[in-house]
Amino acid sequence: AECTRSNNKTGRMSTVMAKLQGFDFWKNTLKEARFVVAPMVDQSELAWRLLSRRHGAQLCYTPMLHAQVFVRDANYRKENLYNEVCEEDRPLITQFCANDPEVFLQAALLAQDYCDAIDLNLGCPQMIAKRGHYGVFLQDEWELLEKMVRLANEKLSVPITCKIRVFKEVEKTVRYAQMLEKAGCQLLTVHGRTKDQKGAMTGIASWEHIKAVRKAVNIPVFANGNIQHLSDVERCIQETGVQGVMSAEGNLHNPALFEGCSPPVWEMAEEYLEVVKQYPPCTLSYVRAHLFKLWHHTLQIHQDLREELAKVKTLEGLADVSKQLRLRCQDAEEKKGGLPFPHWICQPYVRPPPKEPVANGNSQGSEVKKTVCQKRALEDSDGTADTLSKNKQKKRSRNPNKNFCPEQKPKYIKCDQCGNPKGNKCVFNLCRGCCKKKAYKEVADCPSHLQKHCLCTTLLYKHDLLPPSGPITVAAFDIVTMFTYLFMEVHFQPCCPYEVH
């Protein structure tokens, strides 16, 4: 179907294709895509999408973009979408997180000319999504979601799609999907895990929920979860009846997953680095994160290369690490650690189950803390500019004489009452605040912390000239101080070595 519309910039009439819906959209625009790369924050950037497409992926999503930031920040739009336009990178769906219908619509209108559909993220379970009130934390606000999807479906020139997580109850999940379909959703991606299944508690995705949704709606459905090999893709389609399968973690550890092969890790790394050079700019942190994923198993064997990978600051340095990895792993090695392939072969990462808590605390938390300490060892033990983080480098430039090595930092004795560092010469082993309170309450003097107003007030307390508890104005205090000073000159010698002026 065709229609005509006027171009606001030129005033000319142009012929455009009418917006396709449902299965027509999947068949014609998405070319019946079955192998899909998931939207991944800081991970599904242009270079990685192109690498995945060259190895079997038929449809890709952008990383999740924040609708409100996308609307107000032109640089954010350029860096995350406008500068990543590439003919090879189609079909493409742009995903947004949002909780306001108007803001979501504005962002979608700004993005619709650069993609084939707009996706609403209703599946992110991370803490940042909870604080921002988006993603899966909107799944109970059906009235709001219906309004967001309906408005986008009415105003956009491209289809609106949604990515959701399931509820524990299959029936509620089905009603949820039907509500989105009725509001105007043209394609639904169902992640077969609940809101609480994340991190160490990820668990197994429920294909039963996905199958029930597929039977209940009349729009294309993509399945997400439990995809580690091409055989999993085929089995998922057969068991659930979905139109396509989306992969996230599996794709990060093996970009050739949809080809059904497992190449050496350095081959994927070198090809990815070539794509990054061909399609700049790409943030170095994104590239480094991808290499850590690709080399996850082999870096357990070659710990020195892991440290080198963490330190290098250029693409050339990353390429050198890849060459070293290739040279070390040229000779075939036997499988180790229960892996299905040798460690230098692309293969899925299976998250270990959470450990049982021990009597004196959570063992898992201590392991996480230990890992974090190991990751920061390079920065903490060596204060060179090559190993310090960007934040510490900035701090060092502002404070060149400051010591950033924790082992060499001075150790302070804590205050007996509050835990803050105590005064070095305080006779009561207290910090300044606690010492001041003690001097007022107990009529005691500390040569280290005593100031003019402390001494005068203490003397007033001694001679009942000022009630221990009660406000006093500045003017009244100055008058009383003057009389106290005269009284001291006549009758007393100060017990403090400091003179009163």
mmCIF file with all atom_site columns, C-alpha atoms in Angstrom, residues 51-211:
data_model
loop_
_atom_site.group_PDB
_atom_site.id
_atom_site.type_symbol
_atom_site.label_atom_id
_atom_site.label_alt_id
_atom_site.label_comp_id
_atom_site.label_asym_id
_atom_site.label_entity_id
_atom_site.label_seq_id
_atom_site.pdbx_PDB_ins_code
_atom_site.Cartn_x
_atom_site.Cartn_y
_atom_site.Cartn_z
_atom_site.occupancy
_atom_site.B_iso_or_equiv
_atom_site.pdbx_formal_charge
_atom_site.auth_seq_id
_atom_site.auth_comp_id
_atom_site.auth_asym_id
_atom_site.auth_atom_id
_atom_site.pdbx_PDB_model_num
ATOM 1   C CA . LEU A 1 51  ? 29.775 -8.133  13.396 1.00 0.00 ? 51  LEU A CA 1
ATOM 2   C CA . SER A 1 52  ? 26.693 -10.082 14.476 1.00 0.00 ? 52  SER A CA 1
ATOM 3   C CA . ARG A 1 53  ? 24.963 -9.537  11.113 1.00 0.00 ? 53  ARG A CA 1
ATOM 4   C CA . ARG A 1 54  ? 28.014 -10.878 9.283  1.00 0.00 ? 54  ARG A CA 1
ATOM 5   C CA . HIS A 1 55  ? 27.663 -14.058 11.324 1.00 0.00 ? 55  HIS A CA 1
ATOM 6   C CA . GLY A 1 56  ? 23.990 -14.854 10.922 1.00 0.00 ? 56  GLY A CA 1
ATOM 7   C CA . ALA A 1 57  ? 21.965 -12.226 12.806 1.00 0.00 ? 57  ALA A CA 1
ATOM 8   C CA . GLN A 1 58  ? 18.983 -11.039 10.751 1.00 0.00 ? 58  GLN A CA 1
ATOM 9   C CA . LEU A 1 59  ? 17.653 -8.275  13.007 1.00 0.00 ? 59  LEU A CA 1
ATOM 10  C CA . CYS A 1 60  ? 19.310 -6.043  15.603 1.00 0.00 ? 60  CYS A CA 1
ATOM 11  C CA . TYR A 1 61  ? 18.169 -3.583  18.245 1.00 0.00 ? 61  TYR A CA 1
ATOM 12  C CA . THR A 1 62  ? 19.964 -0.449  19.361 1.00 0.00 ? 62  THR A CA 1
ATOM 13  C CA . PRO A 1 63  ? 21.027 -0.212  22.999 1.00 0.00 ? 63  PRO A CA 1
ATOM 14  C CA . MET A 1 64  ? 18.250 0.995   25.278 1.00 0.00 ? 64  MET A CA 1
ATOM 15  C CA . LEU A 1 65  ? 18.021 4.792   24.956 1.00 0.00 ? 65  LEU A CA 1
ATOM 16  C CA . HIS A 1 66  ? 16.547 7.091   27.605 1.00 0.00 ? 66  HIS A CA 1
ATOM 17  C CA . ALA A 1 67  ? 13.611 8.890   25.986 1.00 0.00 ? 67  ALA A CA 1
ATOM 18  C CA . GLN A 1 68  ? 13.822 12.037  28.094 1.00 0.00 ? 68  GLN A CA 1
ATOM 19  C CA . VAL A 1 69  ? 17.559 12.478  27.473 1.00 0.00 ? 69  VAL A CA 1
ATOM 20  C CA . PHE A 1 70  ? 17.054 11.716  23.777 1.00 0.00 ? 70  PHE A CA 1
ATOM 21  C CA . VAL A 1 71  ? 14.522 14.542  23.505 1.00 0.00 ? 71  VAL A CA 1
ATOM 22  C CA . ARG A 1 72  ? 16.518 17.244  25.279 1.00 0.00 ? 72  ARG A CA 1
ATOM 23  C CA . ASP A 1 73  ? 20.112 16.402  24.266 1.00 0.00 ? 73  ASP A CA 1
ATOM 24  C CA . ALA A 1 74  ? 21.119 16.744  20.604 1.00 0.00 ? 74  ALA A CA 1
ATOM 25  C CA . ASN A 1 75  ? 24.571 15.262  21.245 1.00 0.00 ? 75  ASN A CA 1
ATOM 26  C CA . TYR A 1 76  ? 22.983 12.198  22.836 1.00 0.00 ? 76  TYR A CA 1
ATOM 27  C CA . ARG A 1 77  ? 20.889 11.710  19.688 1.00 0.00 ? 77  ARG A CA 1
ATOM 28  C CA . LYS A 1 78  ? 23.921 12.009  17.435 1.00 0.00 ? 78  LYS A CA 1
ATOM 29  C CA . GLU A 1 79  ? 26.170 9.728   19.455 1.00 0.00 ? 79  GLU A CA 1
ATOM 30  C CA . ASN A 1 80  ? 23.615 6.969   19.962 1.00 0.00 ? 80  ASN A CA 1
ATOM 31  C CA . LEU A 1 81  ? 21.627 6.946   16.718 1.00 0.00 ? 81  LEU A CA 1
ATOM 32  C CA . TYR A 1 82  ? 22.181 9.629   14.098 1.00 0.00 ? 82  TYR A CA 1
ATOM 33  C CA . ASN A 1 83  ? 25.932 8.988   13.693 1.00 0.00 ? 83  ASN A CA 1
ATOM 34  C CA . GLU A 1 84  ? 25.387 5.223   13.483 1.00 0.00 ? 84  GLU A CA 1
ATOM 35  C CA . VAL A 1 85  ? 23.356 5.204   10.263 1.00 0.00 ? 85  VAL A CA 1
ATOM 36  C CA . CYS A 1 86  ? 24.593 2.438   7.972  1.00 0.00 ? 86  CYS A CA 1
ATOM 37  C CA . GLU A 1 87  ? 22.909 0.660   5.065  1.00 0.00 ? 87  GLU A CA 1
ATOM 38  C CA . GLU A 1 88  ? 24.318 -2.663  6.217  1.00 0.00 ? 88  GLU A CA 1
ATOM 39  C CA . ASP A 1 89  ? 22.690 -2.174  9.619  1.00 0.00 ? 89  ASP A CA 1
ATOM 40  C CA . ARG A 1 90  ? 19.077 -2.827  8.560  1.00 0.00 ? 90  ARG A CA 1
ATOM 41  C CA . PRO A 1 91  ? 16.509 -3.858  9.554  1.00 0.00 ? 91  PRO A CA 1
ATOM 42  C CA . LEU A 1 92  ? 16.988 -2.041  12.851 1.00 0.00 ? 92  LEU A CA 1
ATOM 43  C CA . ILE A 1 93  ? 14.683 -1.381  15.812 1.00 0.00 ? 93  ILE A CA 1
ATOM 44  C CA . THR A 1 94  ? 15.364 1.504   18.201 1.00 0.00 ? 94  THR A CA 1
ATOM 45  C CA . GLN A 1 95  ? 14.494 0.830   21.833 1.00 0.00 ? 95  GLN A CA 1
ATOM 46  C CA . PHE A 1 96  ? 13.528 3.462   24.401 1.00 0.00 ? 96  PHE A CA 1
ATOM 47  C CA . CYS A 1 97  ? 12.829 3.394   28.115 1.00 0.00 ? 97  CYS A CA 1
ATOM 48  C CA . ALA A 1 98  ? 10.161 5.861   29.213 1.00 0.00 ? 98  ALA A CA 1
ATOM 49  C CA . ASN A 1 99  ? 7.324  6.367   31.677 1.00 0.00 ? 99  ASN A CA 1
ATOM 50  C CA . ASP A 1 100 ? 5.588  9.376   30.103 1.00 0.00 ? 100 ASP A CA 1
ATOM 51  C CA . PRO A 1 101 ? 3.443  8.988   26.956 1.00 0.00 ? 101 PRO A CA 1
ATOM 52  C CA . GLU A 1 102 ? 4.248  12.435  25.553 1.00 0.00 ? 102 GLU A CA 1
ATOM 53  C CA . VAL A 1 103 ? 7.998  12.179  26.161 1.00 0.00 ? 103 VAL A CA 1
ATOM 54  C CA . PHE A 1 104 ? 8.072  8.697   24.646 1.00 0.00 ? 104 PHE A CA 1
ATOM 55  C CA . LEU A 1 105 ? 6.215  9.964   21.583 1.00 0.00 ? 105 LEU A CA 1
ATOM 56  C CA . GLN A 1 106 ? 8.571  12.927  21.138 1.00 0.00 ? 106 GLN A CA 1
ATOM 57  C CA . ALA A 1 107 ? 11.620 10.665  21.325 1.00 0.00 ? 107 ALA A CA 1
ATOM 58  C CA . ALA A 1 108 ? 10.087 8.168   18.908 1.00 0.00 ? 108 ALA A CA 1
ATOM 59  C CA . LEU A 1 109 ? 9.256  10.915  16.405 1.00 0.00 ? 109 LEU A CA 1
ATOM 60  C CA . LEU A 1 110 ? 12.887 12.051  16.470 1.00 0.00 ? 110 LEU A CA 1
ATOM 61  C CA . ALA A 1 111 ? 14.110 8.491   15.867 1.00 0.00 ? 111 ALA A CA 1
ATOM 62  C CA . GLN A 1 112 ? 11.556 7.012   13.454 1.00 0.00 ? 112 GLN A CA 1
ATOM 63  C CA . ASP A 1 113 ? 13.364 8.129   10.269 1.00 0.00 ? 113 ASP A CA 1
ATOM 64  C CA . TYR A 1 114 ? 16.518 6.241   11.302 1.00 0.00 ? 114 TYR A CA 1
ATOM 65  C CA . CYS A 1 115 ? 15.034 2.816   12.023 1.00 0.00 ? 115 CYS A CA 1
ATOM 66  C CA . ASP A 1 116 ? 12.299 0.373   11.016 1.00 0.00 ? 116 ASP A CA 1
ATOM 67  C CA . ALA A 1 117 ? 10.359 0.310   14.300 1.00 0.00 ? 117 ALA A CA 1
ATOM 68  C CA . ILE A 1 118 ? 10.300 1.762   17.811 1.00 0.00 ? 118 ILE A CA 1
ATOM 69  C CA . ASP A 1 119 ? 10.452 -0.583  20.804 1.00 0.00 ? 119 ASP A CA 1
ATOM 70  C CA . LEU A 1 120 ? 9.281  0.210   24.340 1.00 0.00 ? 120 LEU A CA 1
ATOM 71  C CA . ASN A 1 121 ? 11.447 -1.404  27.012 1.00 0.00 ? 121 ASN A CA 1
ATOM 72  C CA . LEU A 1 122 ? 9.232  -3.082  29.612 1.00 0.00 ? 122 LEU A CA 1
ATOM 73  C CA . GLY A 1 123 ? 11.745 -5.723  30.658 1.00 0.00 ? 123 GLY A CA 1
ATOM 74  C CA . CYS A 1 124 ? 14.798 -4.075  32.265 1.00 0.00 ? 124 CYS A CA 1
ATOM 75  C CA . PRO A 1 125 ? 15.022 -5.343  35.893 1.00 0.00 ? 125 PRO A CA 1
ATOM 76  C CA . GLN A 1 126 ? 18.116 -3.420  37.003 1.00 0.00 ? 126 GLN A CA 1
ATOM 77  C CA . MET A 1 127 ? 18.232 -1.048  39.970 1.00 0.00 ? 127 MET A CA 1
ATOM 78  C CA . ILE A 1 128 ? 18.706 1.965   37.704 1.00 0.00 ? 128 ILE A CA 1
ATOM 79  C CA . ALA A 1 129 ? 15.370 1.113   36.073 1.00 0.00 ? 129 ALA A CA 1
ATOM 80  C CA . LYS A 1 130 ? 13.735 0.910   39.495 1.00 0.00 ? 130 LYS A CA 1
ATOM 81  C CA . ARG A 1 131 ? 15.078 4.329   40.485 1.00 0.00 ? 131 ARG A CA 1
ATOM 82  C CA . GLY A 1 132 ? 14.030 5.819   37.148 1.00 0.00 ? 132 GLY A CA 1
ATOM 83  C CA . HIS A 1 133 ? 10.680 4.009   37.232 1.00 0.00 ? 133 HIS A CA 1
ATOM 84  C CA . TYR A 1 134 ? 10.837 2.380   33.825 1.00 0.00 ? 134 TYR A CA 1
ATOM 85  C CA . GLY A 1 135 ? 11.429 -1.051  32.301 1.00 0.00 ? 135 GLY A CA 1
ATOM 86  C CA . VAL A 1 136 ? 9.879  -4.001  34.087 1.00 0.00 ? 136 VAL A CA 1
ATOM 87  C CA . PHE A 1 137 ? 8.871  -1.757  37.005 1.00 0.00 ? 137 PHE A CA 1
ATOM 88  C CA . LEU A 1 138 ? 5.990  -0.447  34.879 1.00 0.00 ? 138 LEU A CA 1
ATOM 89  C CA . GLN A 1 139 ? 4.464  -3.878  34.307 1.00 0.00 ? 139 GLN A CA 1
ATOM 90  C CA . ASP A 1 140 ? 1.716  -3.332  36.897 1.00 0.00 ? 140 ASP A CA 1
ATOM 91  C CA . GLU A 1 141 ? 0.644  0.047   35.458 1.00 0.00 ? 141 GLU A CA 1
ATOM 92  C CA . TRP A 1 142 ? -1.464 -1.259  32.607 1.00 0.00 ? 142 TRP A CA 1
ATOM 93  C CA . GLU A 1 143 ? -3.451 1.935   32.099 1.00 0.00 ? 143 GLU A CA 1
ATOM 94  C CA . LEU A 1 144 ? -0.264 3.969   31.608 1.00 0.00 ? 144 LEU A CA 1
ATOM 95  C CA . LEU A 1 145 ? 1.271  1.375   29.277 1.00 0.00 ? 145 LEU A CA 1
ATOM 96  C CA . GLU A 1 146 ? -1.890 1.169   27.199 1.00 0.00 ? 146 GLU A CA 1
ATOM 97  C CA . LYS A 1 147 ? -1.858 4.949   26.771 1.00 0.00 ? 147 LYS A CA 1
ATOM 98  C CA . MET A 1 148 ? 1.832  4.997   25.798 1.00 0.00 ? 148 MET A CA 1
ATOM 99  C CA . VAL A 1 149 ? 1.499  2.246   23.191 1.00 0.00 ? 149 VAL A CA 1
ATOM 100 C CA . ARG A 1 150 ? -1.776 3.569   21.789 1.00 0.00 ? 150 ARG A CA 1
ATOM 101 C CA . LEU A 1 151 ? -0.453 7.112   21.364 1.00 0.00 ? 151 LEU A CA 1
ATOM 102 C CA . ALA A 1 152 ? 2.731  5.895   19.670 1.00 0.00 ? 152 ALA A CA 1
ATOM 103 C CA . ASN A 1 153 ? 0.781  3.599   17.361 1.00 0.00 ? 153 ASN A CA 1
ATOM 104 C CA . GLU A 1 154 ? -1.467 6.468   16.278 1.00 0.00 ? 154 GLU A CA 1
ATOM 105 C CA . LYS A 1 155 ? 1.230  9.100   15.717 1.00 0.00 ? 155 LYS A CA 1
ATOM 106 C CA . LEU A 1 156 ? 4.285  7.219   14.412 1.00 0.00 ? 156 LEU A CA 1
ATOM 107 C CA . SER A 1 157 ? 4.983  6.331   10.805 1.00 0.00 ? 157 SER A CA 1
ATOM 108 C CA . VAL A 1 158 ? 6.720  3.106   11.888 1.00 0.00 ? 158 VAL A CA 1
ATOM 109 C CA . PRO A 1 159 ? 5.314  0.235   13.994 1.00 0.00 ? 159 PRO A CA 1
ATOM 110 C CA . ILE A 1 160 ? 5.527  0.156   17.779 1.00 0.00 ? 160 ILE A CA 1
ATOM 111 C CA . THR A 1 161 ? 6.846  -3.006  19.464 1.00 0.00 ? 161 THR A CA 1
ATOM 112 C CA . CYS A 1 162 ? 7.336  -4.023  23.109 1.00 0.00 ? 162 CYS A CA 1
ATOM 113 C CA . LYS A 1 163 ? 9.776  -6.183  25.059 1.00 0.00 ? 163 LYS A CA 1
ATOM 114 C CA . ILE A 1 164 ? 8.362  -7.610  28.299 1.00 0.00 ? 164 ILE A CA 1
ATOM 115 C CA . ARG A 1 165 ? 9.098  -10.009 31.137 1.00 0.00 ? 165 ARG A CA 1
ATOM 116 C CA . VAL A 1 166 ? 6.599  -12.556 32.374 1.00 0.00 ? 166 VAL A CA 1
ATOM 117 C CA . PHE A 1 167 ? 4.605  -12.667 35.595 1.00 0.00 ? 167 PHE A CA 1
ATOM 118 C CA . LYS A 1 168 ? 4.714  -15.770 37.768 1.00 0.00 ? 168 LYS A CA 1
ATOM 119 C CA . GLU A 1 169 ? 1.161  -16.606 36.685 1.00 0.00 ? 169 GLU A CA 1
ATOM 120 C CA . VAL A 1 170 ? 0.785  -17.713 33.072 1.00 0.00 ? 170 VAL A CA 1
ATOM 121 C CA . GLU A 1 171 ? -2.771 -16.342 32.894 1.00 0.00 ? 171 GLU A CA 1
ATOM 122 C CA . LYS A 1 172 ? -1.703 -12.856 34.013 1.00 0.00 ? 172 LYS A CA 1
ATOM 123 C CA . THR A 1 173 ? 1.143  -12.878 31.508 1.00 0.00 ? 173 THR A CA 1
ATOM 124 C CA . VAL A 1 174 ? -1.314 -13.735 28.731 1.00 0.00 ? 174 VAL A CA 1
ATOM 125 C CA . ARG A 1 175 ? -3.681 -10.905 29.740 1.00 0.00 ? 175 ARG A CA 1
ATOM 126 C CA . TYR A 1 176 ? -0.711 -8.529  29.865 1.00 0.00 ? 176 TYR A CA 1
ATOM 127 C CA . ALA A 1 177 ? 0.314  -9.447  26.313 1.00 0.00 ? 177 ALA A CA 1
ATOM 128 C CA . GLN A 1 178 ? -3.253 -9.156  25.027 1.00 0.00 ? 178 GLN A CA 1
ATOM 129 C CA . MET A 1 179 ? -3.578 -5.695  26.567 1.00 0.00 ? 179 MET A CA 1
ATOM 130 C CA . LEU A 1 180 ? -0.456 -4.508  24.723 1.00 0.00 ? 180 LEU A CA 1
ATOM 131 C CA . GLU A 1 181 ? -1.669 -6.058  21.468 1.00 0.00 ? 181 GLU A CA 1
ATOM 132 C CA . LYS A 1 182 ? -5.023 -4.318  21.805 1.00 0.00 ? 182 LYS A CA 1
ATOM 133 C CA . ALA A 1 183 ? -3.281 -0.984  22.465 1.00 0.00 ? 183 ALA A CA 1
ATOM 134 C CA . GLY A 1 184 ? -1.412 -1.233  19.156 1.00 0.00 ? 184 GLY A CA 1
ATOM 135 C CA . CYS A 1 185 ? 1.751  -3.273  19.725 1.00 0.00 ? 185 CYS A CA 1
ATOM 136 C CA . GLN A 1 186 ? 2.721  -4.887  16.396 1.00 0.00 ? 186 GLN A CA 1
ATOM 137 C CA . LEU A 1 187 ? 5.414  -7.285  17.650 1.00 0.00 ? 187 LEU A CA 1
ATOM 138 C CA . LEU A 1 188 ? 6.067  -8.655  21.118 1.00 0.00 ? 188 LEU A CA 1
ATOM 139 C CA . THR A 1 189 ? 9.328  -9.948  22.557 1.00 0.00 ? 189 THR A CA 1
ATOM 140 C CA . VAL A 1 190 ? 8.788  -12.103 25.645 1.00 0.00 ? 190 VAL A CA 1
ATOM 141 C CA . HIS A 1 191 ? 11.666 -12.702 28.044 1.00 0.00 ? 191 HIS A CA 1
ATOM 142 C CA . GLY A 1 192 ? 10.704 -15.856 29.901 1.00 0.00 ? 192 GLY A CA 1
ATOM 143 C CA . ARG A 1 193 ? 11.958 -14.648 33.283 1.00 0.00 ? 193 ARG A CA 1
ATOM 144 C CA . THR A 1 194 ? 10.213 -12.687 36.015 1.00 0.00 ? 194 THR A CA 1
ATOM 145 C CA . LYS A 1 195 ? 11.200 -9.326  37.455 1.00 0.00 ? 195 LYS A CA 1
ATOM 146 C CA . ASP A 1 196 ? 13.143 -10.970 40.290 1.00 0.00 ? 196 ASP A CA 1
ATOM 147 C CA . GLN A 1 197 ? 15.144 -13.341 38.083 1.00 0.00 ? 197 GLN A CA 1
ATOM 148 C CA . LYS A 1 198 ? 18.329 -11.355 37.587 1.00 0.00 ? 198 LYS A CA 1
ATOM 149 C CA . GLY A 1 199 ? 21.999 -11.413 38.537 1.00 0.00 ? 199 GLY A CA 1
ATOM 150 C CA . ALA A 1 200 ? 22.913 -14.442 40.607 1.00 0.00 ? 200 ALA A CA 1
ATOM 151 C CA . MET A 1 201 ? 19.222 -15.399 40.754 1.00 0.00 ? 201 MET A CA 1
ATOM 152 C CA . THR A 1 202 ? 18.759 -15.474 36.964 1.00 0.00 ? 202 THR A CA 1
ATOM 153 C CA . GLY A 1 203 ? 17.587 -19.078 36.821 1.00 0.00 ? 203 GLY A CA 1
ATOM 154 C CA . ILE A 1 204 ? 15.943 -20.710 33.800 1.00 0.00 ? 204 ILE A CA 1
ATOM 155 C CA . ALA A 1 205 ? 13.576 -18.850 31.470 1.00 0.00 ? 205 ALA A CA 1
ATOM 156 C CA . SER A 1 206 ? 10.074 -20.302 31.154 1.00 0.00 ? 206 SER A CA 1
ATOM 157 C CA . TRP A 1 207 ? 9.265  -21.289 27.583 1.00 0.00 ? 207 TRP A CA 1
ATOM 158 C CA . GLU A 1 208 ? 5.833  -22.350 28.866 1.00 0.00 ? 208 GLU A CA 1
ATOM 159 C CA . HIS A 1 209 ? 4.909  -18.691 29.427 1.00 0.00 ? 209 HIS A CA 1
ATOM 160 C CA . ILE A 1 210 ? 6.211  -17.750 25.977 1.00 0.00 ? 210 ILE A CA 1
ATOM 161 C CA . LYS A 1 211 ? 4.240  -20.547 24.334 1.00 0.00 ? 211 LYS A CA 1
#
